[in-house]
Amino acid sequence: GVGTLAQVLFRASVMSRRPPRIVERQDDASQLAQDLTTCHRPVVLDCEWTRAIDLCLVQLGVGTEVVLLDVLALQGTRELEAVVVAVLGGDVVGFDILQDLQKLIAVCPKRFPDGSMVSFLDLKYPSGSEAPVKKATGEVWTLAPDEPHRCGCYARSGLIFQSGLAKLFETLTGEALSKQQQQSDWSRRPLSRQQLTYAAADVEVVWRMIPLVQRAGVDLCPWLLPFGLVRGSGLHRRLWSALLNPDCRDECFADAVFSIERSQQNRGRPVDAVGEIERAMRHIRVVRDKQQQTEARALRPETGRHRH
């Protein structure tokens, strides 16, 4: 869990007063990997990249400090790999975090087999699923092109969910959150003071959001996904939600069909929702088999090689 409300508020207040810790040397990265194995979880995660470079900077909330990990300075080192493994070795929290997870996994993909699991809290989908929402009347709530997305637990709390962090933060606090630096050149070194301030603020804001979301009556439930599906698309995760939520399985599949049709129409492609779902389900079955094999190996008693 994220801890008690008092602990969350304390971490947020200390984070906002400390300057960020910048990690760009191998010895500092080695120390960070050690810190991650002993710090209070979850760790806040955010990443910055450019169109040309998959990952430039990783922002972490570790304990009561913000850490900015310079991926470009550490690229190809064992120390960077050790940090990534340590980050994903426990609970993480972020906003719309799946793409950030994908970027991290790509640093050392062999360390994250498809069948192994990762636990994370996503404040964009805090119920731990992408199951569609039912209105109070029992009707299925579906997306329309001109309607904002609404996540199930946000809807139950009376909040209309805004798709971006800045909009949701403003809804809950009345404060504006500048995203001006989001499209800046994160591959440039040295990073500007404005970029460093923005990068640190993203971590602080996510941590501040947790008690605000809780006070709004939104249930926080971590995702538990195999790495094989984290690497996949939103469709894979939507169908995974369908398998894990039998009470609304039909609605989940209907939501998946709707999303596919809208996406393909927007791209001017022939609509083949059934074919897309069949292909995605085949991939999910493969990943589930690998997950079950991984769990079976973990439960299997080790046999000694020495004769007594």
Coordinates of C-alpha atoms in Angstrom, one line a residue:
G1 CA 0.0 0.0 0.0
V2 CA 0.9 3.7 -0.2
G3 CA 1.0 4.0 3.6
T4 CA -1.1 6.0 6.0
L5 CA -2.4 9.4 5.0
A6 CA 0.0 11.0 7.4
Q7 CA 2.9 9.2 5.9
V8 CA 1.9 10.2 2.4
L9 CA 1.5 13.9 3.4
F10 CA 4.8 13.8 5.2
R11 CA 6.6 12.4 2.1
A12 CA 5.0 15.0 -0.1
S13 CA 5.9 17.9 2.1
V14 CA 9.6 16.9 2.4
M15 CA 9.9 16.1 -1.3
S16 CA 8.7 19.7 -2.1
R17 CA 11.4 21.3 0.1
R18 CA 14.4 19.2 -1.0
P19 CA 16.4 19.9 -4.2
P20 CA 16.3 16.8 -6.5
R21 CA 19.2 14.4 -6.4
I22 CA 20.7 14.1 -9.9
V23 CA 22.3 10.7 -10.7
E24 CA 24.6 10.7 -13.7
R25 CA 27.7 8.8 -12.5
Q26 CA 28.0 5.0 -12.2
D27 CA 28.9 5.1 -8.5
D28 CA 25.9 7.2 -7.7
A29 CA 23.7 4.9 -9.7
S30 CA 25.1 1.9 -7.8
Q31 CA 24.2 3.7 -4.5
L32 CA 20.7 4.4 -5.9
A33 CA 20.1 0.8 -6.7
Q34 CA 20.9 -0.1 -3.1
D35 CA 18.7 2.7 -1.8
L36 CA 15.8 1.3 -3.8
T37 CA 16.1 -2.1 -2.2
T38 CA 15.5 -0.6 1.3
C39 CA 13.3 2.4 0.8
H40 CA 9.6 2.6 1.6
R41 CA 7.4 1.7 -1.3
P42 CA 5.8 2.5 -3.6
V43 CA 8.4 4.4 -5.6
V44 CA 7.0 7.2 -7.8
L45 CA 7.9 6.8 -11.5
D46 CA 7.9 9.1 -14.5
C47 CA 10.0 9.2 -17.6
E48 CA 10.9 11.6 -20.3
W49 CA 11.9 10.8 -23.9
T50 CA 12.0 12.2 -27.4
R51 CA 10.8 10.9 -30.8
A52 CA 14.4 9.9 -31.7
I53 CA 15.5 8.6 -28.3
D54 CA 13.4 6.1 -26.3
L55 CA 14.5 7.1 -22.9
C56 CA 16.4 10.2 -21.7
L57 CA 15.5 10.8 -18.1
V58 CA 13.8 8.8 -15.3
Q59 CA 12.2 10.6 -12.4
L60 CA 11.8 8.7 -9.2
G61 CA 10.3 9.5 -5.8
V62 CA 12.5 7.4 -3.4
G63 CA 11.6 7.8 0.2
T64 CA 11.4 11.5 0.8
E65 CA 13.5 12.7 -2.1
V66 CA 13.1 13.2 -5.8
V67 CA 15.8 11.5 -7.9
L68 CA 16.5 12.4 -11.5
L69 CA 18.3 9.5 -13.3
D70 CA 20.3 10.6 -16.4
V71 CA 19.8 7.6 -18.6
L72 CA 21.9 9.0 -21.5
A73 CA 24.9 9.5 -19.2
L74 CA 24.6 5.9 -17.9
Q75 CA 23.5 4.1 -21.1
G76 CA 24.8 0.6 -21.5
T77 CA 26.1 0.3 -18.0
R78 CA 25.5 -2.5 -15.5
E79 CA 24.6 0.2 -12.9
L80 CA 21.7 1.5 -15.0
E81 CA 20.4 -2.0 -15.4
A82 CA 20.7 -2.6 -11.6
V83 CA 18.6 0.6 -11.0
V84 CA 15.9 -0.5 -13.4
V85 CA 15.7 -4.0 -11.9
A86 CA 15.5 -2.4 -8.4
V87 CA 12.7 0.0 -9.5
L88 CA 10.6 -2.7 -10.9
G89 CA 11.4 -5.1 -8.0
G90 CA 8.6 -3.5 -5.9
D91 CA 5.5 -1.4 -6.1
V92 CA 5.6 1.7 -8.2
V93 CA 3.1 4.5 -8.6
G94 CA 2.5 7.0 -11.4
F95 CA 0.0 8.6 -13.7
D96 CA -0.7 6.8 -17.0
I97 CA 2.3 4.8 -16.1
L98 CA 2.2 1.9 -18.6
Q99 CA 4.3 3.6 -21.3
D100 CA 6.9 4.6 -18.6
L101 CA 7.1 0.9 -17.6
Q102 CA 7.6 -0.1 -21.2
K103 CA 10.5 2.3 -21.6
L104 CA 12.1 1.0 -18.5
I105 CA 11.7 -2.7 -19.4
A106 CA 13.3 -2.0 -22.8
V107 CA 16.6 -1.0 -21.1
C108 CA 17.2 -4.7 -20.1
P109 CA 14.3 -6.8 -21.5
K110 CA 15.9 -10.1 -20.7
R111 CA 15.6 -9.4 -17.0
F112 CA 11.8 -9.2 -17.3
P113 CA 10.4 -12.5 -18.7
D114 CA 6.8 -12.4 -20.1
G115 CA 5.5 -14.6 -17.3
S116 CA 6.8 -12.6 -14.4
M117 CA 4.5 -10.1 -12.7
V118 CA 4.8 -6.4 -11.9
S119 CA 2.7 -4.5 -9.4
F120 CA 1.9 -0.8 -9.9
L121 CA -0.6 1.8 -9.0
D122 CA -1.8 4.0 -11.9
L123 CA -3.7 7.1 -10.8
K124 CA -5.2 7.2 -14.2
Y125 CA -6.8 3.8 -13.7
P126 CA -6.7 3.5 -9.9
S127 CA -9.2 0.6 -9.7
G128 CA -6.5 -1.8 -11.1
S129 CA -8.5 -2.5 -14.2
E130 CA -9.8 -0.9 -17.4
A131 CA -13.3 -2.3 -17.1
P132 CA -16.0 0.0 -18.5
V133 CA -18.3 1.9 -16.3
K134 CA -21.9 1.2 -15.5
K135 CA -24.2 4.0 -14.9
A136 CA -26.5 3.9 -11.9
T137 CA -29.3 2.8 -14.2
G138 CA -27.3 -0.3 -15.1
E139 CA -26.7 0.8 -18.6
V140 CA -23.2 0.3 -20.1
W141 CA -21.3 3.6 -20.3
T142 CA -19.5 3.7 -23.6
L143 CA -17.0 6.2 -25.0
A144 CA -18.2 8.8 -27.5
P145 CA -15.7 10.9 -29.5
D146 CA -16.8 14.1 -27.8
E147 CA -17.0 12.8 -24.3
P148 CA -14.2 12.8 -21.7
H149 CA -13.0 9.4 -20.6
R150 CA -14.4 8.3 -17.3
C151 CA -12.7 5.7 -15.1
G152 CA -15.0 3.4 -13.0
C153 CA -13.8 4.4 -9.5
Y154 CA -13.7 8.1 -10.4
A155 CA -17.3 7.9 -11.7
R156 CA -18.4 6.2 -8.5
S157 CA -16.9 9.0 -6.4
G158 CA -18.7 11.6 -8.5
L159 CA -15.7 12.9 -10.3
I160 CA -15.6 13.1 -14.1
F161 CA -12.1 11.9 -14.9
Q162 CA -10.0 14.1 -17.1
S163 CA -7.5 12.2 -19.3
G164 CA -4.5 14.3 -18.4
L165 CA -2.6 14.8 -15.1
A166 CA -2.7 18.6 -15.3
K167 CA -6.5 18.6 -15.7
L168 CA -7.2 16.1 -12.9
F169 CA -4.8 18.0 -10.6
E170 CA -6.5 21.3 -11.3
T171 CA -9.9 19.6 -10.7
L172 CA -8.8 18.4 -7.3
T173 CA -6.7 21.4 -6.1
G174 CA -7.7 24.4 -8.2
E175 CA -4.0 24.9 -9.0
A176 CA -2.7 25.1 -12.6
L177 CA 0.1 22.6 -13.5
S178 CA 2.3 23.8 -16.4
K179 CA 3.2 21.1 -18.9
Q180 CA 5.2 23.6 -21.1
Q181 CA 8.5 21.6 -20.8
Q182 CA 6.9 18.3 -21.7
Q183 CA 7.7 18.7 -25.4
S184 CA 11.2 20.2 -24.8
D185 CA 14.4 18.5 -26.0
W186 CA 15.2 16.0 -23.2
S187 CA 18.2 14.7 -25.1
R188 CA 20.0 18.0 -24.7
R189 CA 22.7 18.2 -22.1
P190 CA 23.0 19.9 -19.7
L191 CA 19.3 20.0 -19.0
S192 CA 17.9 23.5 -18.4
R193 CA 16.8 24.7 -14.9
Q194 CA 13.3 24.8 -16.3
Q195 CA 13.5 21.1 -17.4
L196 CA 14.9 20.0 -14.0
T197 CA 12.2 21.9 -12.2
Y198 CA 9.5 20.4 -14.4
A199 CA 10.9 16.9 -14.0
A200 CA 11.0 17.1 -10.2
A201 CA 7.5 18.7 -10.0
D202 CA 6.0 15.7 -11.9
V203 CA 7.1 13.4 -9.1
E204 CA 5.9 15.7 -6.4
V205 CA 2.5 16.1 -8.0
V206 CA 1.9 12.4 -8.3
W207 CA 2.6 11.9 -4.6
R208 CA 0.4 14.9 -3.7
M209 CA -2.4 13.4 -5.8
I210 CA -2.6 10.2 -3.7
P211 CA -4.3 11.7 -0.6
L212 CA -6.4 14.0 -2.8
V213 CA -7.7 11.0 -4.8
Q214 CA -8.4 9.1 -1.6
R215 CA -10.2 12.0 0.0
A216 CA -12.4 12.2 -3.1
G217 CA -13.6 8.7 -2.3
V218 CA -11.7 6.9 -5.1
D219 CA -10.6 3.4 -4.3
L220 CA -6.9 2.7 -5.0
C221 CA -6.2 -0.8 -6.1
P222 CA -2.8 -1.8 -7.6
W223 CA -2.5 -3.5 -11.0
L224 CA -0.8 -6.9 -11.1
L225 CA 0.2 -7.6 -14.7
P226 CA 2.6 -10.0 -16.4
F227 CA 5.5 -8.2 -18.1
G228 CA 4.3 -9.8 -21.4
L229 CA 1.1 -7.7 -21.2
V230 CA 2.9 -4.5 -20.0
R231 CA 4.8 -4.8 -23.3
G232 CA 1.5 -5.1 -25.2
S233 CA -1.2 -2.6 -26.2
G234 CA -4.1 -1.0 -24.4
L235 CA -6.3 -3.7 -26.0
H236 CA -4.3 -6.5 -24.3
R237 CA -4.9 -4.8 -20.9
R238 CA -8.6 -4.2 -21.6
L239 CA -9.1 -7.9 -22.5
W240 CA -7.1 -8.9 -19.4
S241 CA -9.5 -6.8 -17.4
A242 CA -12.4 -8.7 -19.0
L243 CA -10.9 -12.0 -17.9
L244 CA -10.4 -10.8 -14.3
N245 CA -13.8 -9.2 -14.0
P246 CA -16.4 -11.8 -14.8
D247 CA -19.3 -9.6 -13.6
C248 CA -18.7 -7.2 -16.4
R249 CA -17.0 -9.4 -19.0
D250 CA -19.5 -8.7 -21.7
E251 CA -19.2 -5.0 -21.2
C252 CA -15.4 -5.2 -21.2
F253 CA -15.5 -7.0 -24.6
A254 CA -18.0 -4.5 -25.9
D255 CA -15.8 -1.7 -24.8
A256 CA -12.8 -3.3 -26.5
V257 CA -14.8 -3.7 -29.8
F258 CA -15.8 0.0 -29.6
S259 CA -12.2 1.1 -29.0
I260 CA -10.9 -0.9 -31.9
E261 CA -13.6 0.3 -34.3
R262 CA -13.0 3.9 -33.4
S263 CA -9.2 3.6 -33.7
Q264 CA -9.4 1.9 -37.1
Q265 CA -12.0 4.4 -38.4
N266 CA -9.8 7.3 -37.3
R267 CA -6.9 5.8 -39.1
G268 CA -8.9 5.1 -42.2
R269 CA -8.4 1.3 -42.0
P270 CA -10.9 -1.4 -42.6
V271 CA -12.6 -2.4 -39.4
D272 CA -11.9 -5.9 -38.2
A273 CA -12.6 -5.9 -34.5
V274 CA -13.2 -9.6 -34.2
G275 CA -9.8 -10.4 -35.9
E276 CA -8.0 -7.9 -33.6
I277 CA -9.5 -9.4 -30.5
E278 CA -8.7 -13.0 -31.6
R279 CA -5.1 -12.1 -32.2
A280 CA -4.9 -10.3 -28.8
M281 CA -6.5 -13.2 -27.0
R282 CA -4.0 -15.6 -28.5
H283 CA -1.2 -13.5 -27.2
I284 CA -2.9 -13.3 -23.7
R285 CA -3.2 -17.1 -23.6
V286 CA 0.5 -17.4 -24.4
V287 CA 1.4 -14.9 -21.6
R288 CA -0.9 -16.6 -19.1
D289 CA 0.7 -20.0 -19.9
K290 CA 4.1 -18.5 -19.2
Q291 CA 2.8 -16.8 -16.0
Q292 CA 1.5 -20.2 -14.8
Q293 CA 4.8 -21.9 -15.6
T294 CA 6.7 -19.2 -13.7
E295 CA 4.4 -19.6 -10.7
A296 CA 4.7 -23.4 -10.8
R297 CA 8.5 -23.2 -10.8
A298 CA 8.4 -20.8 -7.9
L299 CA 6.3 -23.3 -5.9
R300 CA 8.3 -26.4 -6.9
P301 CA 10.4 -27.7 -4.0
E302 CA 14.1 -27.6 -4.8
T303 CA 15.8 -30.9 -5.0
G304 CA 19.2 -31.3 -3.6
R305 CA 22.0 -32.6 -5.8
H306 CA 24.1 -34.1 -2.9
R307 CA 23.6 -37.6 -1.8
H308 CA 23.6 -38.2 2.0

